[in-house]
XYZ file of C-alpha atoms in Angstrom:
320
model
C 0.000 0.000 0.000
C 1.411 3.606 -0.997
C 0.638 6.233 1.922
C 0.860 10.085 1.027
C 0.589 12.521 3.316
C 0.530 15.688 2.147
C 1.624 18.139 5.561
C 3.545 16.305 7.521
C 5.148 19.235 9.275
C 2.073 20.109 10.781
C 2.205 16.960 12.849
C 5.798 16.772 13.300
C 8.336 19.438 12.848
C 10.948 16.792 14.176
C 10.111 16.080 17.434
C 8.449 12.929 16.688
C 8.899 9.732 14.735
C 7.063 8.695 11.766
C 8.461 4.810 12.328
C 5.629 3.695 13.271
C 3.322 4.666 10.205
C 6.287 4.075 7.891
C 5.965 0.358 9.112
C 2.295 0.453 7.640
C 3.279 0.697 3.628
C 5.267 2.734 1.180
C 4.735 6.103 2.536
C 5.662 9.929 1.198
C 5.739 12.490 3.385
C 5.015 16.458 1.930
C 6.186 18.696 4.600
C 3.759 21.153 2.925
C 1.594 21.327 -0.219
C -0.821 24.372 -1.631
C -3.651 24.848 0.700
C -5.026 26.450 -2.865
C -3.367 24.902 -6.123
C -5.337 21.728 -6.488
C -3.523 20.815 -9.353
C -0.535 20.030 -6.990
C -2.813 18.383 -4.326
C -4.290 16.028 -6.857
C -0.989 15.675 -8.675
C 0.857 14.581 -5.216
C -1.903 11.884 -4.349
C -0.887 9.961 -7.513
C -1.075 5.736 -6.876
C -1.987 6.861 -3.469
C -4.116 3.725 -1.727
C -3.914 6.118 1.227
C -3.838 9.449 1.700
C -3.537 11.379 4.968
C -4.080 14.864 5.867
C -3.984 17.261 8.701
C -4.709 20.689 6.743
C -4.563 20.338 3.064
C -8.361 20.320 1.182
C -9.047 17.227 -0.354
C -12.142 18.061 -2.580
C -13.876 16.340 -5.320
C -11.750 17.403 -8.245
C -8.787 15.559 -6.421
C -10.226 12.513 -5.736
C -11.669 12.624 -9.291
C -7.974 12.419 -10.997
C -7.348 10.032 -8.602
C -9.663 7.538 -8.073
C -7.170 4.910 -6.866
C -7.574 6.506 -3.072
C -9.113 3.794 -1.267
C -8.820 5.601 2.195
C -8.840 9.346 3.471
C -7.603 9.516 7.128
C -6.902 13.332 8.669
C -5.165 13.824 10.844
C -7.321 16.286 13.190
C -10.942 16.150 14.620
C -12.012 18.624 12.586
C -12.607 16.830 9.011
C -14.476 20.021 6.639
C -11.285 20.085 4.554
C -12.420 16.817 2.993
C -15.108 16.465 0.622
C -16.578 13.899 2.730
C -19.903 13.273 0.286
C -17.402 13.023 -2.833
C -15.275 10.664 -1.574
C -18.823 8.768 -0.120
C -19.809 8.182 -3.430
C -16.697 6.412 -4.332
C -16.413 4.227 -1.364
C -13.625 5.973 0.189
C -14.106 5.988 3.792
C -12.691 8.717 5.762
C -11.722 8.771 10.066
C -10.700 11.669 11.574
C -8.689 11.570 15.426
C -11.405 12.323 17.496
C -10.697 13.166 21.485
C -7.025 13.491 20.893
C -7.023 17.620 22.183
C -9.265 17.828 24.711
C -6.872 18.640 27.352
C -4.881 21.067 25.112
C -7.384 23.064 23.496
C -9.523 23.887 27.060
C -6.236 24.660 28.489
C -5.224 26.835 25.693
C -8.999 28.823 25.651
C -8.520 29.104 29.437
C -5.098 30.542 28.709
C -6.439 33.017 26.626
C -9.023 34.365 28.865
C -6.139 34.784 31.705
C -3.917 36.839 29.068
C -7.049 39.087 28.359
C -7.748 39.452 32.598
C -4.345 39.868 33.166
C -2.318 40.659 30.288
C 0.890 39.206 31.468
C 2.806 39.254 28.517
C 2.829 42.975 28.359
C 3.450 43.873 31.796
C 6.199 41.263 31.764
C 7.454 42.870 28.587
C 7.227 46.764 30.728
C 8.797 45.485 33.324
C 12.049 43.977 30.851
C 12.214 47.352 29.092
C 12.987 48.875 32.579
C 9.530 50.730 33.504
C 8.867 48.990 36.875
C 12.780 49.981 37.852
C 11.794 53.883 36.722
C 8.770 53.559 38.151
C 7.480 56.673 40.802
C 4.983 54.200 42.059
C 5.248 51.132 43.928
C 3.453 49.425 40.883
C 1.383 49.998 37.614
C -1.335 48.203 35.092
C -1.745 49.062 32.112
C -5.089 47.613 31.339
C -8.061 46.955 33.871
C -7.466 44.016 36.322
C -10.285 41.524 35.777
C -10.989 38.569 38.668
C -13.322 35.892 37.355
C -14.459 34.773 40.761
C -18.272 34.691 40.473
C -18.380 35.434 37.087
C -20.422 33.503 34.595
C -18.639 31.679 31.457
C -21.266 30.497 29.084
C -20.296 27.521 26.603
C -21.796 27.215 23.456
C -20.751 23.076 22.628
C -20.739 21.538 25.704
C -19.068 18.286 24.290
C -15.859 16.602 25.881
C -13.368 19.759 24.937
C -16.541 22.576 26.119
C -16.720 19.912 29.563
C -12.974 20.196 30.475
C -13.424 24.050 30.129
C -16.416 24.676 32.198
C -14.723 22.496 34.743
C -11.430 24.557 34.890
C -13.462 27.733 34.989
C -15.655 26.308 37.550
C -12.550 25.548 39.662
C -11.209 29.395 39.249
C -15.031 30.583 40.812
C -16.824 30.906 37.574
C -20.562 29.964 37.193
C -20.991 27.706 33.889
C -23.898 27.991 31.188
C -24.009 25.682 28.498
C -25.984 25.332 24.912
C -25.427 24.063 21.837
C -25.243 19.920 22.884
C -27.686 17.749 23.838
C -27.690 18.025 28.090
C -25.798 14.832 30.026
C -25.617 13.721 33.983
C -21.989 14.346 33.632
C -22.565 17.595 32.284
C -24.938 18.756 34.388
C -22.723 18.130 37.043
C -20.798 21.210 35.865
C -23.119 23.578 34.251
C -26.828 24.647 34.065
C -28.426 23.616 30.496
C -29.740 26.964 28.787
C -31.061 28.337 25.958
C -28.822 29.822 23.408
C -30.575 33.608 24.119
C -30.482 32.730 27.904
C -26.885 32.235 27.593
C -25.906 35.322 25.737
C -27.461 37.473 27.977
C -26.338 35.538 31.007
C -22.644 35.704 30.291
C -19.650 37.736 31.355
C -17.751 35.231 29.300
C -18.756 33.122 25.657
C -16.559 30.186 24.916
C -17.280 28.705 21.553
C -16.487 24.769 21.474
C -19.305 23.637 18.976
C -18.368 21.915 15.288
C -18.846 24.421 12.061
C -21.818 23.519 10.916
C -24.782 24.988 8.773
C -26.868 25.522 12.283
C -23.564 27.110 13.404
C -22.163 29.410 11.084
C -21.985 32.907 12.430
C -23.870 31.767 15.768
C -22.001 34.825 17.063
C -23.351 37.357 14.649
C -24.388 40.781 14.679
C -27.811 40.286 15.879
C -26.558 37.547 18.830
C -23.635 40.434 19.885
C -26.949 43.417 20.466
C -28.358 40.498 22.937
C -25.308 39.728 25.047
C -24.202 42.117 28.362
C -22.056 45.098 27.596
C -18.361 44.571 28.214
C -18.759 40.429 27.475
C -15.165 38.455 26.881
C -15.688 36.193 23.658
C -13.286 33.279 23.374
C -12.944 31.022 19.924
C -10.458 28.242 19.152
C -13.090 26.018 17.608
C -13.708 27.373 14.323
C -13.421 30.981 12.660
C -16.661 31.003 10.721
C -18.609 30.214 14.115
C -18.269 34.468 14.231
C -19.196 37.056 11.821
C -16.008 38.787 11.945
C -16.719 42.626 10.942
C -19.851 42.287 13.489
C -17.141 41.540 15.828
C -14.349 43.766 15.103
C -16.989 46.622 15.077
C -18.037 45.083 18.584
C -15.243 45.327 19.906
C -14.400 48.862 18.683
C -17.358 50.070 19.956
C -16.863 48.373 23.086
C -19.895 46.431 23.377
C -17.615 43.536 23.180
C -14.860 44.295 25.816
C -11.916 42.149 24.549
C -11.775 38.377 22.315
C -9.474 35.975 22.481
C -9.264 33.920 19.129
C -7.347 31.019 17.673
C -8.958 30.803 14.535
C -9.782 32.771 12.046
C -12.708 32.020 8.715
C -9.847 32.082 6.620
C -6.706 30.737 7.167
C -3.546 31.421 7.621
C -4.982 35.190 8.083
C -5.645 38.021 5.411
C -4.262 41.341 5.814
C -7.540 42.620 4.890
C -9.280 40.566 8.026
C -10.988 43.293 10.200
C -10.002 41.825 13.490
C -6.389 42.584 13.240
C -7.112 46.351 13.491
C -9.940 45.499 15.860
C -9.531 46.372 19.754
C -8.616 44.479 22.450
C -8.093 41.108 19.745
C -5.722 38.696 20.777
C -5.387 36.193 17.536
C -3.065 33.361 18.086
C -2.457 30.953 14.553
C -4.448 28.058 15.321
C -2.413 26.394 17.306
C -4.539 25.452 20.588
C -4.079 21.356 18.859
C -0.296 21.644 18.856
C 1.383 20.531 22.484
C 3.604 17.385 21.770
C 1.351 15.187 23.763
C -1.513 15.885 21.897
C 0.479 15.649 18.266
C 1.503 11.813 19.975
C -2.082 10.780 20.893
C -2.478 12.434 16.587
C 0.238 9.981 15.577
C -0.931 7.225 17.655
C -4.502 7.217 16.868
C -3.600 7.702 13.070
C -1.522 4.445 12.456
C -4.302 2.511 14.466
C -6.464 4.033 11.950
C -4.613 3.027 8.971
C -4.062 -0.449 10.976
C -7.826 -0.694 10.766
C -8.622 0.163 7.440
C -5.774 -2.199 6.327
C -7.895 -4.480 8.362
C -11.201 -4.303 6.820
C -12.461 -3.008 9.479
C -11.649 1.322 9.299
C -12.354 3.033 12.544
C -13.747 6.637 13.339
C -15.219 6.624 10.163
C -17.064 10.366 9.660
C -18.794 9.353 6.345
């Protein structure tokens, strides 16, 4: 069996081993193709019997000059960069990693709320450029001090990653909302089950954990901003096109929206032109809440037993 797989740097820029995939077939490693020329997408999954991906689209046209792919396997939860209908229709299953990030990506939207309460980095960075040691006080802040204590985080996805987050912020003081997933004893145990309108008004905080879908699509738009409390901390690193993003940006510069913390944007990498860069108050990290080594491991891991699985005749975490 030939393996391609058309990012590998993603996964591993060299801190891990690809042994035990390469153990699985004839396999070619891309440390990057085109997110955009699908010529050279389709023209790098030639005699593929297996292709893997973590970020490069796989759409119809390249499984169309290709139609040897037997197998689609990406490696991420998030699977939209396939076209998982096109390749249905040939008989090309496709699994995705599911569960490998939960830790990592509530950590990282936790760690992004701090930053915007805190804003350690620059104070840090103050204090380095000698302004605490010139300082005619016995300290400074730059930016208002915020303590979540008693403060209400609302979670829109309450699935495993949306769980681990309402439980941190339940263990800093916060009072957890939750919407957008179907209610469980487990989750109950750490949040109350609202309405989506309930939630927005509710909230001091809105973390977004849901899946891009159709229902989903600019859940935070212009109209769902007007509803929520003035001075409301939005965090995303689910997906970019959950937000209208020149609602937001004009949120924020307004002040409605008092500060968002974002790891992904609708398009990606960014565009210059992309309003929230000259929006206030916007941190924007690059997507990158998946990438702690133990998470990329559990990616590796779960990815050869996928491939194992397919190989035998029985694929796993199938999403089509």
């Amino acid at each position: 069996m030939k393996i391609v797989l058309l990012d590998g740097r993603m996964e591993n820029p060299g801190d891990l081993s690809w042994d035990a995939l390469a153990a699985l077939g004839e396999l070619t490693i891309y440390d990057r193709t085109s997110l955009t020329d699908e010529d050279e997408i389709a023209s790098r999954i030639a005699d593929a019997d297996i292709l893997l991906t973590n970020k490069t689209p796989v759409s119809a046209y390249a499984l169309e000059r290709n139609p040897n792919v037997k197998y689609i396997s990406v490696l991420a939860t998030g699977y939209n960069i396939v076209d998982t209908a096109a390749a249905r229709s040939r008989g090309i299953p496709v699994s995705n990693v599911p569960s490998y990030g939960t830790a990592a990506v509530a950590q990282f939207a936790i760690a992004m709320l701090l930053e915007i309460c805190h804003h350690v980095a620059h104070h840090s960075d103050t204090v380095h450029a000698g302004r605490w040691e010139s300082c005619e006080d016995w300290c400074y802040w730059d930016y208002p001090l915020i303590e979540l204590d008693g403060k209400t985080m609302g979670i829109i996805g309450f699935g495993r990653i949306g769980r681990r987050t309402g439980a941190i912020a339940r263990a800093l003081g916060m009072n957890v909302l939750a919407s957008g997933s179907r209610p469980t004893p487990e989750g109950r145990e750490i949040a109350e089950y609202v309405e989506l309108g309930e939630l927005l008004r509710r909230s001091d905080v809105i973390c977004l954990h849901c899946p891009l879908t159709p229902a989903t699509a600019n859940i935070i738009s212009r109209e769902h901003i007007a509803m929520m409390k003035d001075g409301v901390i939005i965090i995303n690193n689910a997906r970019g096109a959950l937000i209208d993003e020149q609602a937001l940006a004009d949120a924020l510069n307004s002040g409605k929206v008092y500060a968002a913390g974002l790891d992904v944007v609708t398009v990606e990498p960014i565009r210059g032109d992309n309003p929230l860069l000259k929006a206030k108050n916007c941190l924007i990290t690059p997507h990158i809440s998946w990438a702690p080594k133990e998470a990329r491991e559990r990616i590796m891991t779960a990815t050869v037993e996928n491939v194992k699985a397919f190989l035998a005749g029985k694929p796993i975490n199938v999403v089509n």
